[in-house]
Short mmCIF file of C-alpha atoms in Angstrom, two decimals:
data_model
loop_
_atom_site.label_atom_id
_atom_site.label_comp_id
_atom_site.label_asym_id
_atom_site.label_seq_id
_atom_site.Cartn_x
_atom_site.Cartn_y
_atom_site.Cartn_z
CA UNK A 163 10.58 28.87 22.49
CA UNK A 164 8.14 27.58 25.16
CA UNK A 165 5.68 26.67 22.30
CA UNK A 166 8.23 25.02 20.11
CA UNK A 167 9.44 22.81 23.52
CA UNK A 168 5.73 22.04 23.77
CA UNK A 169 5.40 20.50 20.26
CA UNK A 170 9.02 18.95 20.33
CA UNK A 171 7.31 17.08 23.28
CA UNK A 172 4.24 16.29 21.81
CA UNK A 173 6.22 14.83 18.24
CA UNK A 174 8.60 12.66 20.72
CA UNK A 175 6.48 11.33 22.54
CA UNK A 176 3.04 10.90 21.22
CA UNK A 177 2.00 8.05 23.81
CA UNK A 178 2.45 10.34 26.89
CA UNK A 179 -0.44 12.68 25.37
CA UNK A 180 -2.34 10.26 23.63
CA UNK A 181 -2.23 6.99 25.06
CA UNK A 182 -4.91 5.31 22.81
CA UNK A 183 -4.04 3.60 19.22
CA UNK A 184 -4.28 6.52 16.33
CA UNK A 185 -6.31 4.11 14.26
CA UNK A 186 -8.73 2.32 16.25
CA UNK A 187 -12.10 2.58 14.11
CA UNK A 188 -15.76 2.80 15.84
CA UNK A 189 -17.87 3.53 13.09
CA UNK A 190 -20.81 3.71 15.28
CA UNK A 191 -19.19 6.65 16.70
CA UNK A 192 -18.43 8.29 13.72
CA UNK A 193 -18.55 12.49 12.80
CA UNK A 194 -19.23 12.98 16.52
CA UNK A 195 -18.45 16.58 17.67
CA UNK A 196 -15.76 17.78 20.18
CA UNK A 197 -16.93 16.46 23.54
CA UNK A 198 -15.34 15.89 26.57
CA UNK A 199 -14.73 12.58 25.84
CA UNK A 200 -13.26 12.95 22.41
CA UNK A 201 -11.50 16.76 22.42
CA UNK A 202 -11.31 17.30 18.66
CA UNK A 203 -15.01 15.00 17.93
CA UNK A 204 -14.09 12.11 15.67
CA UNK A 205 -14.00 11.72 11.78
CA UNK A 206 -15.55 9.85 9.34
CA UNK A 207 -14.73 6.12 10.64
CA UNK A 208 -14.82 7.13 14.19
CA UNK A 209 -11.01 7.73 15.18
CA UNK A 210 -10.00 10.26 17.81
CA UNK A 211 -8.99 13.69 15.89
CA UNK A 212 -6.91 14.71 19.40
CA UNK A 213 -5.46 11.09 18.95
CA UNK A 214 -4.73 11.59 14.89
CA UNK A 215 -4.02 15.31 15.57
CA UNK A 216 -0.92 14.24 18.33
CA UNK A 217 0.62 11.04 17.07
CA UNK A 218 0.62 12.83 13.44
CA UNK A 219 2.90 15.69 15.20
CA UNK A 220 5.63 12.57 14.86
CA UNK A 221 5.06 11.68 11.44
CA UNK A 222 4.57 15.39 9.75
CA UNK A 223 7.19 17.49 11.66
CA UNK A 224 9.69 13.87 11.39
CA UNK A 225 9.08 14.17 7.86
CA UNK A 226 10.25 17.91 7.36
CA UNK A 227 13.12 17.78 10.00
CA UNK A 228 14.66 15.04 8.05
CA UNK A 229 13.99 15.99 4.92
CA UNK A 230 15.80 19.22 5.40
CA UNK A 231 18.31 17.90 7.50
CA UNK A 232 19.42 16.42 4.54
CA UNK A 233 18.99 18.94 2.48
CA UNK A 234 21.09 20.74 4.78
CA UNK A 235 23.61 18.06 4.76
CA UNK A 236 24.59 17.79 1.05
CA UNK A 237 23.33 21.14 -0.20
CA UNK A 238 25.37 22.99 2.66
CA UNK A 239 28.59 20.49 1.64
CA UNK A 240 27.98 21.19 -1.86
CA UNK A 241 27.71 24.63 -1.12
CA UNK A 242 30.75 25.25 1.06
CA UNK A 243 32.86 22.86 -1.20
CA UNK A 244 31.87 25.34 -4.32
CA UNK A 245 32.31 28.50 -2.54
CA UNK A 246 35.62 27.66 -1.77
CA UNK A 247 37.30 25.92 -4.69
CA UNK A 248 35.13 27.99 -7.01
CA UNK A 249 36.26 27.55 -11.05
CA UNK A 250 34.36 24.70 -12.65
CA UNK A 251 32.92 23.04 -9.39
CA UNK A 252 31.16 26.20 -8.42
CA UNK A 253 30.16 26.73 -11.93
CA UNK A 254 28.67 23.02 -12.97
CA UNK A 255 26.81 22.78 -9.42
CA UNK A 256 25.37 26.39 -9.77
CA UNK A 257 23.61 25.50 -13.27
CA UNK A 258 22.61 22.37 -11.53
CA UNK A 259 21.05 24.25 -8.83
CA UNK A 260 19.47 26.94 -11.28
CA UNK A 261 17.82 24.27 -13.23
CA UNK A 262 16.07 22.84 -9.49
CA UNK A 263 14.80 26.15 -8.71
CA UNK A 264 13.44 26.83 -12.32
CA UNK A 265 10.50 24.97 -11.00
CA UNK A 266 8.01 26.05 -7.97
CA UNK A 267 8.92 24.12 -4.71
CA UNK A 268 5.23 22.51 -4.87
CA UNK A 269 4.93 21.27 -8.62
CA UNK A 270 8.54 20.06 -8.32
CA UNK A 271 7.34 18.12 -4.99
CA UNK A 272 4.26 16.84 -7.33
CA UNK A 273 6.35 15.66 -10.41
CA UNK A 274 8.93 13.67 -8.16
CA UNK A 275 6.36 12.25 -6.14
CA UNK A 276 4.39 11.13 -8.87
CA UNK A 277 7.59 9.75 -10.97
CA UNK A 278 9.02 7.65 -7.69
CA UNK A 279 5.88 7.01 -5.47
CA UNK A 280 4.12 8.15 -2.98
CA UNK A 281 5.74 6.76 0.82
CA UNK A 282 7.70 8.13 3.40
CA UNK A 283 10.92 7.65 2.19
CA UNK A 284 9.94 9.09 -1.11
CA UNK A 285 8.31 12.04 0.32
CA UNK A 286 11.49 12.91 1.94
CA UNK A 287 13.44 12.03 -0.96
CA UNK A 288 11.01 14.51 -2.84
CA UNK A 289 11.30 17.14 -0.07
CA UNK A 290 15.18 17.34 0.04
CA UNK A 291 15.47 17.73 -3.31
CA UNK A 292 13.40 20.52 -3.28
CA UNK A 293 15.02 22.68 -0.90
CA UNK A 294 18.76 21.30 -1.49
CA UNK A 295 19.60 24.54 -4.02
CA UNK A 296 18.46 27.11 -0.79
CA UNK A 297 20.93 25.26 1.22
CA UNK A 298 23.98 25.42 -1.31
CA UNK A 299 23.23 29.09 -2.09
CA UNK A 300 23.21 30.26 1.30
CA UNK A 301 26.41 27.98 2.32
CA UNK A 302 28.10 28.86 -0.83
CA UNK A 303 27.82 32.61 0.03
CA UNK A 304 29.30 32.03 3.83
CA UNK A 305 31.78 30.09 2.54
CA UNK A 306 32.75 32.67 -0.16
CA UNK A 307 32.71 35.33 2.67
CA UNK A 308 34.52 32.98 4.79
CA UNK A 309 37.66 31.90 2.04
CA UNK A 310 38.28 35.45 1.86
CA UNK A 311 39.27 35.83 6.02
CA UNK A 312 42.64 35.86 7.14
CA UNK A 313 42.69 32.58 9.08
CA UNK A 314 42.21 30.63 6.03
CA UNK A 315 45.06 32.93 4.16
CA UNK A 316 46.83 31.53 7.14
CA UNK A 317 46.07 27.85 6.99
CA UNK A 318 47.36 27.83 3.10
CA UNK A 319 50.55 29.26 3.96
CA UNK A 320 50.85 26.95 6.67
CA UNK A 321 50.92 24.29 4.25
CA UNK A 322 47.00 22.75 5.47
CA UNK A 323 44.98 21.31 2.54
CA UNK A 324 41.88 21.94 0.68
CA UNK A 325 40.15 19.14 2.77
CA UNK A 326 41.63 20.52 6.14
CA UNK A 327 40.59 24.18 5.41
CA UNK A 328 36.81 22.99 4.28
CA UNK A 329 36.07 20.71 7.39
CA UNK A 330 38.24 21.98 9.78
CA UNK A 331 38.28 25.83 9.31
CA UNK A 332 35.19 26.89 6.97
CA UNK A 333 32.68 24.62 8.02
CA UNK A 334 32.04 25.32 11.43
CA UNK A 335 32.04 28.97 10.21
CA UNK A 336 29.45 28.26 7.14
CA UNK A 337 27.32 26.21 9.83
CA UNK A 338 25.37 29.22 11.48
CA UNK A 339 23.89 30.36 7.82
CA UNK A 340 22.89 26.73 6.93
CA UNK A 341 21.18 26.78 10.56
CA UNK A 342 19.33 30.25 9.87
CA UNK A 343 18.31 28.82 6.88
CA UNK A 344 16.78 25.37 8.40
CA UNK A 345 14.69 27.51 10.24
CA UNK A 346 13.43 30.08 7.73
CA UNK A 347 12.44 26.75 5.19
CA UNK A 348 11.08 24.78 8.02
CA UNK A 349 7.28 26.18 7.99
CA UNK A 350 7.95 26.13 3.59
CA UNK A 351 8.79 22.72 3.87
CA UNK A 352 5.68 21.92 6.44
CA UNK A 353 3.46 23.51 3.99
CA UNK A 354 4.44 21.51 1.51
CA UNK A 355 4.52 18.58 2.98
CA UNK A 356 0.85 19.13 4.23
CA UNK A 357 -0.28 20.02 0.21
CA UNK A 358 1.61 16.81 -1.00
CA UNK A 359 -0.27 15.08 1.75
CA UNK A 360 -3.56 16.70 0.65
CA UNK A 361 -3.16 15.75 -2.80
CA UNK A 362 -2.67 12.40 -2.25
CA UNK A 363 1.06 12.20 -2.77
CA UNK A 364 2.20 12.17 0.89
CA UNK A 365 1.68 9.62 4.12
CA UNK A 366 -0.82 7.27 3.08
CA UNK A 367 -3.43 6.04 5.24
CA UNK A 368 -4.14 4.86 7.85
CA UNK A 369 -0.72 6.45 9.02
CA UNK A 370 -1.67 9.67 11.14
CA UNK A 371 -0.48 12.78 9.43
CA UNK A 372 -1.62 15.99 9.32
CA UNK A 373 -2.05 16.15 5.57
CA UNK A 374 -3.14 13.35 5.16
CA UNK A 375 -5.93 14.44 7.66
CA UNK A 376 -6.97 17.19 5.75
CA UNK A 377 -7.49 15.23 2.58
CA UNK A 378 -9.48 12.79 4.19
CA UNK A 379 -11.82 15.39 5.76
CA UNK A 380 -12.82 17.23 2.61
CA UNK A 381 -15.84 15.44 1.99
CA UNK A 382 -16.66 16.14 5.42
CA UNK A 383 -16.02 19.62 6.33
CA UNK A 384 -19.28 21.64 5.79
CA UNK A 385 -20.97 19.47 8.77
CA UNK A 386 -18.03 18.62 10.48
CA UNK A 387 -15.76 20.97 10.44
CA UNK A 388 -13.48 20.15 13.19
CA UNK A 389 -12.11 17.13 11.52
CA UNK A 390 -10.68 19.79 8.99
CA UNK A 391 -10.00 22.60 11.68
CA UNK A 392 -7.39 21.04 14.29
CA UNK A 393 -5.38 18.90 11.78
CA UNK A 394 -5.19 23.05 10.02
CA UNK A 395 -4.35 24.39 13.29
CA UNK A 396 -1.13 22.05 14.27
CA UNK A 397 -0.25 23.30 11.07
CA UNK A 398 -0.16 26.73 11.82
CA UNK A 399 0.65 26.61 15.21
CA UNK A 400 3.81 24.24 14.51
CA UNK A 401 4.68 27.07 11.52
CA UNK A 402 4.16 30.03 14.04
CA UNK A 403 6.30 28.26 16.73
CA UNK A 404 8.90 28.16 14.30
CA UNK A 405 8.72 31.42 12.87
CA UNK A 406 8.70 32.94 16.55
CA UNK A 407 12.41 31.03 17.37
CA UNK A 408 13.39 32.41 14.04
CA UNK A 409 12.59 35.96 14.66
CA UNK A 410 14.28 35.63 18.21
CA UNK A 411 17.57 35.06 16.70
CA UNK A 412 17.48 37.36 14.71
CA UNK A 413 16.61 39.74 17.60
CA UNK A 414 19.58 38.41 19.24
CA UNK A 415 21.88 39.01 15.99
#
């Protein structure tokens, strides 16, 4: 948890660890090593790599946060909406949902990407598509589980309707397994995010982000390496962090 505040801090507020511009170019100072004046050396045009590194942290981990909050959003809706009424709602949104995850999360990233462009808003337009059908599955099984309960046996007789019992009764119960699921997909959807970036499909330059990062170091990474290294290790640290509050609730479960 500690390690996840510490990166929550660091993608909020970039300035506080960073203060210098992201993208401020000295070429003369170009593919220097980490120093104690620049921490993480400096790539090919001379940026800071600590400065790219920390104000990317905003960018990359903004990008998957809201990409699968609203994943979360609809597909958990959808979800909880189909578990409940079932019949032909449950039935046309499932085959929707099969035909989504008949393709691999990355090449259906790639294809939508390519189709619509390559910006931010795309990218999370791209991203929440992706990992909508994980959302509905796992709300329309709590919601399933849920419609079967007493209370909402209750609320029918009582006369509440279909819109009462989804929002006011099954929701707040379906919420907890679309939360356990943001979590698990987070690192997925970072990974992603970083290999759409890499590709060329992702943040474009000069925006900091960590894929983005990586693609521009490629040319550069057998003799200088750390312009490759610490944009790969926010990666994996931000991943582990997450993985680490994931495993504690489940500890806790």
């Amino acid at each position: 948890m500690t390690l996840a505040l510490a990166i929550a801090a660091v993608a909020l507020l970039p300035g506080l660890f960073a203060p210098q511009p992201p993208n401020a170019i000295d070429v003369g100072r170009a593919l220097l090593p980490p120093s104690a004046e620049h921490w993480f050396g400096t790539d090919h045009v001379g940026r800071d790599v600590y400065t790219r590194v920390v104000h990317g942290a905003r960018v990359t981990l903004g990008i998957v946060a809201g990409s699968l909050a609203l994943s979360a959003l609809f597909g958990g809706l959808a979800g909880t909406i189909a578990g409940y009424l079932r019949g032909w709602s449950d039935l046309s949104s499932g085959q929707l949902v099969e035909v989504i995850l008949s393709f691999p999360p990355i090449f259906l990233g790639v294809m939508i990407t390519g189709i619509i462009g390559s910006n931010v808003a795309n990218l999370m337009l791209a991203l929440s598509i992706v990992y909508l059908p994980l959302f509905f599955r796992a709300a329309r099984s709590a919601a399933m589980v849920e419609s079967a309960r007493p209370y909402v046996e209750a609320a029918q007789v009582l006369g509440a309707g279909d819109g009462r019992i989804l929002f006011r009764h099954l929701l707040p119960n379906v919420l907890p397994a679309v939360l356990t699921q943001y979590i698990i997909l987070f690192p997925l959807a970072l990974q992603i995010q970083a290999a759409l970036g890499f590709l060329g499909l992702g943040v474009q330059p000069p925006t900091p982000d960590w894929g983005a990062s990586l693609q521009e170091s490629k040319d550069y990474v057998l003799y200088a390496s750390w312009t490759a290294i610490f944009p790969g290790l926010a990666l994996v640290v931000s991943s582990l962090a997450v993985i680490l509050i994931g495993r504690g609730l489940q500890s806790r479960t």
